[in-house]
Amino acid sequence: REEKAFEVADATPLTKREMEILKAFTNGFTHQEIAEAMFISPHTAKTHLKTIYRKLNINSKVEAVRWILEHKD
């Protein structure tokens, strides 16, 4: 069942901006640090991460890190 979730996620790729945010988040940057670096509000950074989690069908930072590792460029 988990494999199917990732197949669905692959059908809806993340935008370039979402990938930038996800990579920063999985590398330990806080919402505030991401916001400052990308000239967005912390609320917008959090909203992007919620959207990313929904698109990838994940629920935790650990799952986000795993997804990044499995989908390296």
Short mmCIF file of C-alpha atoms in Angstrom, two decimals:
data_model
loop_
_atom_site.label_atom_id
_atom_site.label_comp_id
_atom_site.label_asym_id
_atom_site.label_seq_id
_atom_site.Cartn_x
_atom_site.Cartn_y
_atom_site.Cartn_z
CA ARG A 1 0.00 0.00 0.00
CA GLU A 2 2.86 2.39 0.77
CA GLU A 3 4.36 1.78 -2.68
CA LYS A 4 1.08 2.80 -4.28
CA ALA A 5 1.13 6.09 -2.34
CA PHE A 6 4.54 6.89 -3.79
CA GLU A 7 3.36 5.94 -7.29
CA VAL A 8 0.53 8.44 -6.96
CA ALA A 9 2.98 11.04 -5.62
CA ASP A 10 5.24 10.51 -8.64
CA ALA A 11 2.28 11.27 -10.90
CA THR A 12 2.01 14.71 -9.27
CA PRO A 13 5.55 16.06 -9.12
CA LEU A 14 6.44 18.95 -6.90
CA THR A 15 7.08 22.36 -8.34
CA LYS A 16 10.63 23.69 -8.38
CA ARG A 17 9.77 25.99 -5.46
CA GLU A 18 8.24 23.13 -3.46
CA MET A 19 11.39 21.05 -4.03
CA GLU A 20 13.55 23.95 -2.80
CA ILE A 21 11.44 24.27 0.33
CA LEU A 22 11.35 20.53 0.96
CA LYS A 23 15.13 20.20 0.55
CA ALA A 24 15.73 23.10 2.94
CA PHE A 25 13.30 21.64 5.49
CA THR A 26 14.82 18.15 5.31
CA ASN A 27 18.28 19.70 5.73
CA GLY A 28 17.23 21.13 9.08
CA PHE A 29 16.16 24.66 8.24
CA THR A 30 13.27 26.03 10.29
CA HIS A 31 10.12 27.58 8.84
CA GLN A 32 11.53 30.99 9.80
CA GLU A 33 14.89 30.34 8.12
CA ILE A 34 13.20 29.07 4.95
CA ALA A 35 10.94 32.12 4.94
CA GLU A 36 13.84 34.54 5.29
CA ALA A 37 15.93 32.83 2.60
CA MET A 38 13.04 32.69 0.12
CA PHE A 39 11.51 36.09 0.91
CA ILE A 40 8.19 34.63 2.05
CA SER A 41 6.40 34.67 5.39
CA PRO A 42 6.82 31.81 7.88
CA HIS A 43 3.10 31.11 7.41
CA THR A 44 3.63 30.70 3.65
CA ALA A 45 6.55 28.33 4.29
CA LYS A 46 4.33 26.22 6.56
CA THR A 47 1.55 26.25 3.96
CA HIS A 48 3.96 25.08 1.26
CA LEU A 49 5.07 22.21 3.51
CA LYS A 50 1.46 21.19 4.18
CA THR A 51 0.83 21.12 0.43
CA ILE A 52 4.01 19.10 -0.14
CA TYR A 53 3.04 16.57 2.53
CA ARG A 54 -0.41 16.23 0.94
CA LYS A 55 1.01 15.78 -2.57
CA LEU A 56 3.49 13.15 -1.39
CA ASN A 57 0.99 11.48 0.93
CA ILE A 58 3.39 11.75 3.87
CA ASN A 59 2.86 12.76 7.48
CA SER A 60 6.26 13.39 9.04
CA LYS A 61 9.67 14.92 8.51
CA VAL A 62 11.18 11.42 8.58
CA GLU A 63 8.98 10.43 5.63
CA ALA A 64 9.96 13.67 3.87
CA VAL A 65 13.66 12.87 4.30
CA ARG A 66 13.07 9.35 3.00
CA TRP A 67 11.22 10.71 -0.04
CA ILE A 68 14.08 13.13 -0.80
CA LEU A 69 16.65 10.33 -0.52
CA GLU A 70 14.62 8.09 -2.83
CA HIS A 71 14.12 10.86 -5.42
CA LYS A 72 17.57 12.41 -5.67
CA ASP A 73 18.30 14.20 -8.94
#
